[in-house]
XYZ file of C-alpha atoms in Angstrom:
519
model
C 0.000 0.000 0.000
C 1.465 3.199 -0.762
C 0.772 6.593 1.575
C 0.435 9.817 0.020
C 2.901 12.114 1.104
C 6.170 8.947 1.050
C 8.585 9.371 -1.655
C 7.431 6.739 -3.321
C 3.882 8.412 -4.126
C 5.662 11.639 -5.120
C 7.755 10.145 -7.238
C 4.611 8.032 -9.315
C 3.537 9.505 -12.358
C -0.315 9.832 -12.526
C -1.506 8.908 -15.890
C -4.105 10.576 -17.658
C -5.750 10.101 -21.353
C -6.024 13.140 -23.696
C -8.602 13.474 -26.517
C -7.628 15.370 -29.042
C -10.045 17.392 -31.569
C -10.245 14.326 -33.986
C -12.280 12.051 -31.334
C -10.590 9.129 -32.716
C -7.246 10.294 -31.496
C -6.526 9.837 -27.908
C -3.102 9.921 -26.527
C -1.907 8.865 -23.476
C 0.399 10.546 -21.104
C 1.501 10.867 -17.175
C 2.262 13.934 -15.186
C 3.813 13.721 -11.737
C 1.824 14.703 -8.238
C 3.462 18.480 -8.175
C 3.925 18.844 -11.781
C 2.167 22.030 -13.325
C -0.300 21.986 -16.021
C 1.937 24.322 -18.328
C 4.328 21.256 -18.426
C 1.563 18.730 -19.628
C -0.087 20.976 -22.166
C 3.363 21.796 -23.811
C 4.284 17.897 -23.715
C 0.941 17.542 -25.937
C 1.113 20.425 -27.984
C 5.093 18.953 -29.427
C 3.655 15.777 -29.734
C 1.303 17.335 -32.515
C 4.183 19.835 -33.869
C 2.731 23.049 -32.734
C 5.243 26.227 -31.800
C 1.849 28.547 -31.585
C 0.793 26.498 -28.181
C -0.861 29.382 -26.937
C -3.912 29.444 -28.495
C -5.164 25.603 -27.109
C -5.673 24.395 -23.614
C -6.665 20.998 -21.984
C -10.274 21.096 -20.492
C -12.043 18.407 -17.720
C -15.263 18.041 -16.470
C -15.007 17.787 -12.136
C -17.066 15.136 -10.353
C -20.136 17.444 -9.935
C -19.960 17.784 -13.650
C -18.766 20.981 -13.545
C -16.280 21.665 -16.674
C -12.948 23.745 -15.781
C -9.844 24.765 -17.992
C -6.850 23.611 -16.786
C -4.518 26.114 -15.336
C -1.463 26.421 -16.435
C 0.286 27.826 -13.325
C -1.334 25.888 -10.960
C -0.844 21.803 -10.179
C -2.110 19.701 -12.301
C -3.139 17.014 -9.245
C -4.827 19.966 -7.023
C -6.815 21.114 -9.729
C -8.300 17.121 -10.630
C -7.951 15.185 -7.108
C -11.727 14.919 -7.064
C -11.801 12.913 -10.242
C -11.239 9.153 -10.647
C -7.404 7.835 -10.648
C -7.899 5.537 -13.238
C -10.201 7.617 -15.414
C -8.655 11.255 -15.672
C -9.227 12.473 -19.253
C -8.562 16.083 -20.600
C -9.601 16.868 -23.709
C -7.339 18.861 -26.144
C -9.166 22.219 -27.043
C -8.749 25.679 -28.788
C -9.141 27.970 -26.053
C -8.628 31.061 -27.522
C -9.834 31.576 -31.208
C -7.681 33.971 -33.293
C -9.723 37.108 -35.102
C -7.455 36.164 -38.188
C -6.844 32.318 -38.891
C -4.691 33.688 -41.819
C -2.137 35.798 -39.428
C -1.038 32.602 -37.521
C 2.132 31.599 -38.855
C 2.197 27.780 -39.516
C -0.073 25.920 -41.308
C -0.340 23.137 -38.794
C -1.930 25.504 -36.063
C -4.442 26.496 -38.706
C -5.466 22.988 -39.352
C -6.137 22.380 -35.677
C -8.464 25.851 -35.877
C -10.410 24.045 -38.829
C -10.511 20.731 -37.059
C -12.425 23.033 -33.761
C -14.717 24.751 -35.958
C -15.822 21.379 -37.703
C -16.594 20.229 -34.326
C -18.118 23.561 -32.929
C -20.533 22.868 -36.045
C -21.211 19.435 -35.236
C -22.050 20.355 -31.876
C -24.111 23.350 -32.236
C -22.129 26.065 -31.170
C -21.068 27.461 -34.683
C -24.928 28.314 -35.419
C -25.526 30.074 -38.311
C -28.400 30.152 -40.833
C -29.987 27.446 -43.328
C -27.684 28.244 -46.473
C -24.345 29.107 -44.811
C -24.890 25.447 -42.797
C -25.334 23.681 -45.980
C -21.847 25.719 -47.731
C -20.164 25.184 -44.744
C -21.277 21.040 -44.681
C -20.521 20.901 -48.179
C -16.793 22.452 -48.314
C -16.219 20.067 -45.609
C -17.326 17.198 -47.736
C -15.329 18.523 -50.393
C -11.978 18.646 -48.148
C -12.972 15.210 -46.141
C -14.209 13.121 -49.687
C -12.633 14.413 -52.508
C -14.466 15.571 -55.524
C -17.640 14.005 -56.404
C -17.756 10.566 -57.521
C -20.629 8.943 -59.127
C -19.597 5.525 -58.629
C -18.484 6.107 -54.975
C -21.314 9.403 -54.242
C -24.613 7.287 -54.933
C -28.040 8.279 -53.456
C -27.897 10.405 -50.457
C -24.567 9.515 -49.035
C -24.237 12.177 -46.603
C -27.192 10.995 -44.392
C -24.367 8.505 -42.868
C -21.947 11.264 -42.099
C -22.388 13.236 -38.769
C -21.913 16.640 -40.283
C -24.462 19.043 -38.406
C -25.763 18.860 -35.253
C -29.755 18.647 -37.281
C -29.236 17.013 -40.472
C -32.780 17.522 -42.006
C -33.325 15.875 -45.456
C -33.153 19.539 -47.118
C -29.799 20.279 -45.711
C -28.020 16.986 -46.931
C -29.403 17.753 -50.552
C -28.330 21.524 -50.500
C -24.552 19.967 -49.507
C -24.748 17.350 -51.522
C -25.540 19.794 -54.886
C -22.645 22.104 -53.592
C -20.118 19.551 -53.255
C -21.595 18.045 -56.928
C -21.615 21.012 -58.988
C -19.490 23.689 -57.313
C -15.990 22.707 -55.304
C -14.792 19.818 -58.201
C -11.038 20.167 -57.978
C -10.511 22.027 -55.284
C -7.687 20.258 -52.793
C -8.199 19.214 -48.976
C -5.999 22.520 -47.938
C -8.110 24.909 -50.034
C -11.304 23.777 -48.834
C -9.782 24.015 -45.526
C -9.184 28.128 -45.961
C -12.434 28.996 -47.577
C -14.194 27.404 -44.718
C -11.722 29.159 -42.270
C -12.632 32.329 -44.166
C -16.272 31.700 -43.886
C -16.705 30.410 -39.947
C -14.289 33.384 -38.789
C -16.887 36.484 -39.797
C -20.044 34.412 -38.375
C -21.230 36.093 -34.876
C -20.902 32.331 -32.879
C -17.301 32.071 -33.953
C -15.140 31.281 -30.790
C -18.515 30.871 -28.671
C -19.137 28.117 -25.881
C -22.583 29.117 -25.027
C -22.893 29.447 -21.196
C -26.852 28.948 -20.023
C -27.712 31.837 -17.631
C -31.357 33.986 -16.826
C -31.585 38.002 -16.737
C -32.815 39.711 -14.333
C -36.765 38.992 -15.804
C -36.147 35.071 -15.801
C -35.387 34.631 -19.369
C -33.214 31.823 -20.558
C -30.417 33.312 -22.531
C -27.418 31.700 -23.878
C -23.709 33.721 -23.121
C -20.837 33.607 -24.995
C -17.122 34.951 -24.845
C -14.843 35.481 -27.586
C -12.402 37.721 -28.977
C -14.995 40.931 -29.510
C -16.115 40.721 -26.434
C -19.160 39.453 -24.406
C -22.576 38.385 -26.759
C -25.770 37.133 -25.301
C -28.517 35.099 -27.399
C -32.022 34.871 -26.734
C -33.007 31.461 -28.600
C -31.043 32.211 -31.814
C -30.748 35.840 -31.957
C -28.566 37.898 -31.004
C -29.739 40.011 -28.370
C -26.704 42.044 -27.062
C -22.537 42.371 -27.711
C -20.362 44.124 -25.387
C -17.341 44.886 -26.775
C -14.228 44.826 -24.981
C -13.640 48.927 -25.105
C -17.023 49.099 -23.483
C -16.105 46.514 -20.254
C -14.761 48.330 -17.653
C -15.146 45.749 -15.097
C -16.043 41.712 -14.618
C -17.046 40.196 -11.262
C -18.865 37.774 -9.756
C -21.133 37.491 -6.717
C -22.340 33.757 -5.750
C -24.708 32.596 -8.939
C -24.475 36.222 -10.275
C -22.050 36.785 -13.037
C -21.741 40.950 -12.788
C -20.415 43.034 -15.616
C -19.858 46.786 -15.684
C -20.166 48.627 -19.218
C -19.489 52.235 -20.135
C -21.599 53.319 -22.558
C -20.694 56.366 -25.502
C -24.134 58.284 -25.905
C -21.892 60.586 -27.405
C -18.781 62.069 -27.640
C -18.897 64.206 -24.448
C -21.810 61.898 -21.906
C -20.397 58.505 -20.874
C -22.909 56.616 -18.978
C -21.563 53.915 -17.137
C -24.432 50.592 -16.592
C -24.074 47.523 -14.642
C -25.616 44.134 -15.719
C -26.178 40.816 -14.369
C -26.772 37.187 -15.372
C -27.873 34.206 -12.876
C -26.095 31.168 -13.771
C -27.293 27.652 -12.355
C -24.912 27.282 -9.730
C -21.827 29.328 -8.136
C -18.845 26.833 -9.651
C -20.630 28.006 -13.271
C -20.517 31.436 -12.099
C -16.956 30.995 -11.457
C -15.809 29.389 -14.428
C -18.008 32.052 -16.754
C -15.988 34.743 -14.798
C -12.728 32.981 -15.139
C -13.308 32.896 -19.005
C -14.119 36.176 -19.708
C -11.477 37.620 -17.627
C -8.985 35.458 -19.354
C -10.615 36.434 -23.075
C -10.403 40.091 -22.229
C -6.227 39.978 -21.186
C -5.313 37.539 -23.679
C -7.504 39.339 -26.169
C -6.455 43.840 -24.891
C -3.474 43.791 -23.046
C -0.384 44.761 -24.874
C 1.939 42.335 -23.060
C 1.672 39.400 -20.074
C 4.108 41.844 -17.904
C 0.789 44.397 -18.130
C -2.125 41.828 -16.647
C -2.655 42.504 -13.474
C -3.695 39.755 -10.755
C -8.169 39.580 -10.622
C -9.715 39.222 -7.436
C -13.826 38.722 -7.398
C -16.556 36.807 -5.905
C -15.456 37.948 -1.866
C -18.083 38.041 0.896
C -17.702 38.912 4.753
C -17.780 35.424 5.613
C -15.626 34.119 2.452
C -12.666 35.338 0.502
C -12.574 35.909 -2.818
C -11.636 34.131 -6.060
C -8.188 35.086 -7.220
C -6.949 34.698 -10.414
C -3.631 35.294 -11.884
C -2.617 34.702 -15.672
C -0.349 32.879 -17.205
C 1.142 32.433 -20.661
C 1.490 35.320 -23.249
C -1.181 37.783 -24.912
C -1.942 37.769 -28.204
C 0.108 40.609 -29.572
C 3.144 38.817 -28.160
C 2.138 35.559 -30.023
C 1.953 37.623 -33.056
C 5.061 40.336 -32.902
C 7.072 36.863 -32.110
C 9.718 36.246 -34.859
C 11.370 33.363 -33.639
C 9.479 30.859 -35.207
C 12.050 30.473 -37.899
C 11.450 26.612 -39.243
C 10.014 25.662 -42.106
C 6.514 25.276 -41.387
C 5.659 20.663 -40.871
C 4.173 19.109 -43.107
C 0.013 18.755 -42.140
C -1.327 15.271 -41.614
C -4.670 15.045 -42.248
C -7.079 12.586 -40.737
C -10.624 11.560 -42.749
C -12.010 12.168 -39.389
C -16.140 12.236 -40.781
C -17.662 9.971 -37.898
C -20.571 8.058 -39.341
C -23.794 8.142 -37.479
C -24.067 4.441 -36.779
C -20.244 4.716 -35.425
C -19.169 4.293 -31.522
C -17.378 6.835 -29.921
C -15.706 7.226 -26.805
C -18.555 8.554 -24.371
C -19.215 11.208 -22.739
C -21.593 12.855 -20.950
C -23.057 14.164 -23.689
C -24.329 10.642 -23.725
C -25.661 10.646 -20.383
C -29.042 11.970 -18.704
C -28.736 15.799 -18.302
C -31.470 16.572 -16.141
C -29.013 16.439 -13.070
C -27.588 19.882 -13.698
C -30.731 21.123 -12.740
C -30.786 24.765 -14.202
C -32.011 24.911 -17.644
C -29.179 22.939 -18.783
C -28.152 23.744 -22.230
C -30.710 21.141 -24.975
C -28.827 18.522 -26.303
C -31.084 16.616 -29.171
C -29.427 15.050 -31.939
C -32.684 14.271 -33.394
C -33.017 15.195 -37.175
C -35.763 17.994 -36.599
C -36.245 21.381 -37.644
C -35.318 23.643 -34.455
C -31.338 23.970 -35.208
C -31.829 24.875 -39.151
C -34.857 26.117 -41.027
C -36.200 22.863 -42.958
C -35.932 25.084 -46.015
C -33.266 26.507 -48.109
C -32.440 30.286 -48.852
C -29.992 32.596 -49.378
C -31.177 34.907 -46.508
C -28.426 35.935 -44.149
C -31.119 36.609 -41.141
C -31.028 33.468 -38.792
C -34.456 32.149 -37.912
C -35.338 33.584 -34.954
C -37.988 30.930 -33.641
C -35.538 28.136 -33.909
C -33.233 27.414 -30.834
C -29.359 28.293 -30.071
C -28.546 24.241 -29.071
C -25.188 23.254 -28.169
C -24.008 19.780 -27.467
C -21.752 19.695 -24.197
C -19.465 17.156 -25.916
C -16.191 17.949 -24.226
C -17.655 16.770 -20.465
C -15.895 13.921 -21.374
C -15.726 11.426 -18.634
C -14.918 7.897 -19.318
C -16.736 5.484 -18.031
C -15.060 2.370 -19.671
C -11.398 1.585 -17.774
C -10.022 -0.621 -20.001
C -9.340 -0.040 -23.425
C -6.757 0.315 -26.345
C -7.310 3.549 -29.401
C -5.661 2.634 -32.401
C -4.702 5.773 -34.349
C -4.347 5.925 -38.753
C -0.664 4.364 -38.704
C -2.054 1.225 -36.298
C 0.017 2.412 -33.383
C -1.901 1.549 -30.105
C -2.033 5.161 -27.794
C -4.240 3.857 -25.062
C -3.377 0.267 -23.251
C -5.197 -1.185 -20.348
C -3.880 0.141 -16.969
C -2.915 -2.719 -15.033
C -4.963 -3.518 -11.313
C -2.125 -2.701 -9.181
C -1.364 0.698 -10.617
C -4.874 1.861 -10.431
C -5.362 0.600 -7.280
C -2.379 2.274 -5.681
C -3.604 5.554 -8.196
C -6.999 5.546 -6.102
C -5.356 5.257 -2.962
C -3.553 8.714 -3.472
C -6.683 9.980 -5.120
C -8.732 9.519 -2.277
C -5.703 10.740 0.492
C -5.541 13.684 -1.311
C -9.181 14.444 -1.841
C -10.091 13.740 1.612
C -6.850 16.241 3.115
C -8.554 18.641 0.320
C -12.239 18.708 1.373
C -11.181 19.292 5.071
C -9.081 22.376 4.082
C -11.398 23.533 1.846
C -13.942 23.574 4.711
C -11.316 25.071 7.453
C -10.509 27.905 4.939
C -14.051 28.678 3.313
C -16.269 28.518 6.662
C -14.326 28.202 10.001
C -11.880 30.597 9.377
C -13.621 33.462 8.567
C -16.383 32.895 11.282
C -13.864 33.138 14.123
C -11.936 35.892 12.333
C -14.900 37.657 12.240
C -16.256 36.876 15.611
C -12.117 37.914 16.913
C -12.988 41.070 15.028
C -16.345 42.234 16.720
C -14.866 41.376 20.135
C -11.765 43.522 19.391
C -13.962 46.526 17.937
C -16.183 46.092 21.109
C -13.110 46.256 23.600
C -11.499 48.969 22.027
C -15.202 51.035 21.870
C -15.614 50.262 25.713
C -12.262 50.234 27.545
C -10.349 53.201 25.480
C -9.502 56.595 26.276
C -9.582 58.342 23.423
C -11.862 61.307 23.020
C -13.643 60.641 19.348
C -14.355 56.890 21.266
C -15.590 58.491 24.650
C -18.130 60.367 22.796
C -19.379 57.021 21.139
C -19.411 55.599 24.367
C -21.887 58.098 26.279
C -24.775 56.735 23.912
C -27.606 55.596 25.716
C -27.425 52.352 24.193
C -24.070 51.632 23.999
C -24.263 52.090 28.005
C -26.842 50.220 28.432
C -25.044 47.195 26.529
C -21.803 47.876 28.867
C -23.669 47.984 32.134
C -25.873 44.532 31.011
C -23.498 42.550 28.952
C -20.199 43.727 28.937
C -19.413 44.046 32.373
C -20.937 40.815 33.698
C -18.956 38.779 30.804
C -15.443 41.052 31.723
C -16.545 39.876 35.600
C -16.543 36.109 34.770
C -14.047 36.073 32.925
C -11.558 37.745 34.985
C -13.183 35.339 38.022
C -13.308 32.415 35.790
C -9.492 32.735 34.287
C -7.505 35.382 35.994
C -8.211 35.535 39.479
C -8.322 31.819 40.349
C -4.912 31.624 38.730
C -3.878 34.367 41.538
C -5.713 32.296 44.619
């Protein structure tokens, strides 16, 4: 049996599965107890070749189902020690999306960018309208299948293919003309920039829809990306607060807080605060933990200039701190030591078929337990995502829903398995008893030393701070000389509260603890 805290536990790497943004990629990897998460998302990201690491980020879903980025300053063990030894899983994400694809500087990093955006259309979360769903299905057919082949391309072949999140009839026949008539000989890598061109200018680019309620009760949907701070109302667009116009982000329990200044014109600035309930105060936090870390990584001139973000205090509680890490954008961009010759891209034919299995998630689980509203998650071929019918109208169908598929709460429930990857190479094998045995052991050590700190530091602490306060304040009101005091002091109630409480509890106490010591 092994003890957490002995040198041997320190010393045992921890493994942990990845997923990467083709779901039929996983890779395995270990990180040690006090090892940081910077260290295991650059391990990843030169495994897949990438200099431009700063862009992507490992997310994980906590036991309450909560979903959290990892942080790259902080341990990786502290931040998961409520999950599972044997089934830690990250998933490998783009976690900032750049304005401009086209300004990153190796091809590579833009194929990962297309290889998000093909799954933030799967899932729901790159809505757009009827026609630009069908261009955008089609030019990935075009890059995933080649040109059209009648021999190969017979009857409706895409209805197989999980393209959209709502595949209605319409839409497979509107992609299917496209890729027919209108893409024949364009190449994998050109398909590949017309969609990047495309996806970039829609509003949901870079959004991971957050469920929250205004102040009336409405459901609304929020989203964070590089402009700034959007909220939806079904599928429209109901407000976007741009980055110049934040002047402040906080949080208060459930309530995710922002503070706007507003232009009415060039001389009156009128400054507006606005708040959002979100289902629970760990999705409040990680709402307010994204947008603060869009906003630096997205305005500040250089990581030397973010400042450290404190929100969400109470009387009773201390607040949530955050401090950045990694560079800003500008500095990713201004860099000019990327010098190599930019890798060759490997591409993976990675259209899943409907009737093929998948590593599961939660997505594939009962979602009722969040308990809030939780963000719709039918994959049902209905009309709600896309407008049954085709046109070129650039207005987005109000009546239909803004859906989004939590697919990335990955949490896997099978222990034992192998991944085989395109060149046959096994990634995953089976974790043998022993280890996972000894792996739970430290889990649970470390869990259980983590809930009873938690609990010291979140509710005891500040309760006999507090109460040590009020005592103090009382003492120094009743027992000082000093004139501004003395004047406090004369109130009628204040004496009254010295002549019936304060005196008979200074009497017992000086009987009970001071005097018996002197008899």
């Amino acid at each position: 049996m092994m003890k957490f805290g002995s040198k041997n536990s320190a010393n045992t790497p921890i493994k942990c599965t990845v997923r990467l943004l083709d779901d039929n990629q996983l890779l395995d990897s270990e990180f040690q107890i006090n090892e940081k998460g910077s260290s295991l998302i650059s391990r990843i990201c030169e495994q897949l070749d990438l200099i431009e690491k700063d862009y992507f980020g490992l997310r994980y879903v906590d036991s309450k189902r909560q979903r959290h980025w990892l942080e790259p300053s902080k341990s990786i063990f502290k931040q998961i020690r409520d999950m599972e030894a044997d089934n830690i899983l990250f998933s490998f994400r783009v976690k900032f999306y750049p304005p401009n694809p086209f300004r990153l500087k190796e091809d590579i990093t833009r194929y990962q960018i297309y290889l998000q955006l093909k799954r933030d259309l799967l899932h729901g979360r790159l809505y757009c309208n009827t026609s630009e769903a069908a261009l955008l299905g089609a030019y990935i057919l075009q890059a995933e299948l080649g040109d059209f082949n009648p021999e190969e391309h017979i009857d409706n072949y895409v209805n197989e293919l999980k393209i959209l999140l709502k595949q209605t009839l319409q839409l497979e026949e509107k992609m299917m003309d496209i890729h027919k008539n209108e893409l024949k000989g364009k190449t994998a890598a050109e398909m590949e920039t017309i969609f990047l061109k495309k996806a970039c200018i829609l509003d949901t680019y870079g959004v991971d829809p957050h469920a929250v309620k205004d102040q009336r009760g409405n459901q609304l949907y929020l989203g964070i990306n590089h402009t700034g701070i959007l909220t939806f109302q079904g599928s429209k667009k109901m407000n976007h607060f741009s980055w110049s116009q934040v002047q402040k982000i906080n949080f208060e329990g459930k309530m995710f807080i922002i503070h706007i200044i507003l232009n009415e014109d060039q001389r009156i600035k009128k400054k507006q605060t606005i708040g959002f309930k979100c289902p629970r105060g760990s999705s409040c936090r990680h709402v307010w933990k994204c947008a603060v870390e869009q906003m630096l990584f997205f305005t500040f001139p250089s990581s030397s200039d973010v400042p450290n973000v404190v929100s969400g205090g109470g009387f009773f509680s201390w607040g949530t701190k955050f401090k950045y890490s990694g560079r800003v954008e500008r500095e990713i961009l201004e860099d000019m030591t990327i010098t190599r010759e930019s890798p060759s891209v490997t591409r993976v034919g990675s259209l899943r078929r409907k009737s093929s299995s998948e590593p599961p998630t939660p997505s594939n689980l009962v979602t009722n337990q969040v308990g809030f509203n939780s963000l719709p998650r039918s994959l049902t071929n209905t009309s709600e995502e896309y407008n049954t019918s085709v046109d070129s109208s650039n207005q987005i169908d109000n009546s239909s829903v803004l859906e989004t598929l939590l697919e990335d709460q990955e949490i896997i429930t099978s222990k034992n398995f192998t991944t085989m990857v395109t060149d046959g190479t096994p990634l995953i094998q089976s974790v043998s008893n022993q280890q996972s045995g000894q792996k739970h052991l430290e889990t649970t050590a470390i869990r259980n030393s983590g809930s009873s700190l938690s609990f010291l530091r979140q509710t005891l602490l500040p309760v006999i701070f507090a109460l040590f306060m009020m005592v103090l304040i009382v003492v120094i009101i009743l027992e000082s000389d000093f004139d501004v005091i003395a004047t406090i002091r004369k109130a009628p109630e204040i004496a009254a509260f010295k002549k019936n409480y304060y005196e008979p509890s200074k009497d017992f106490l000086l009987r009970r603890f001071i005097r018996s010591k002197i008899f």
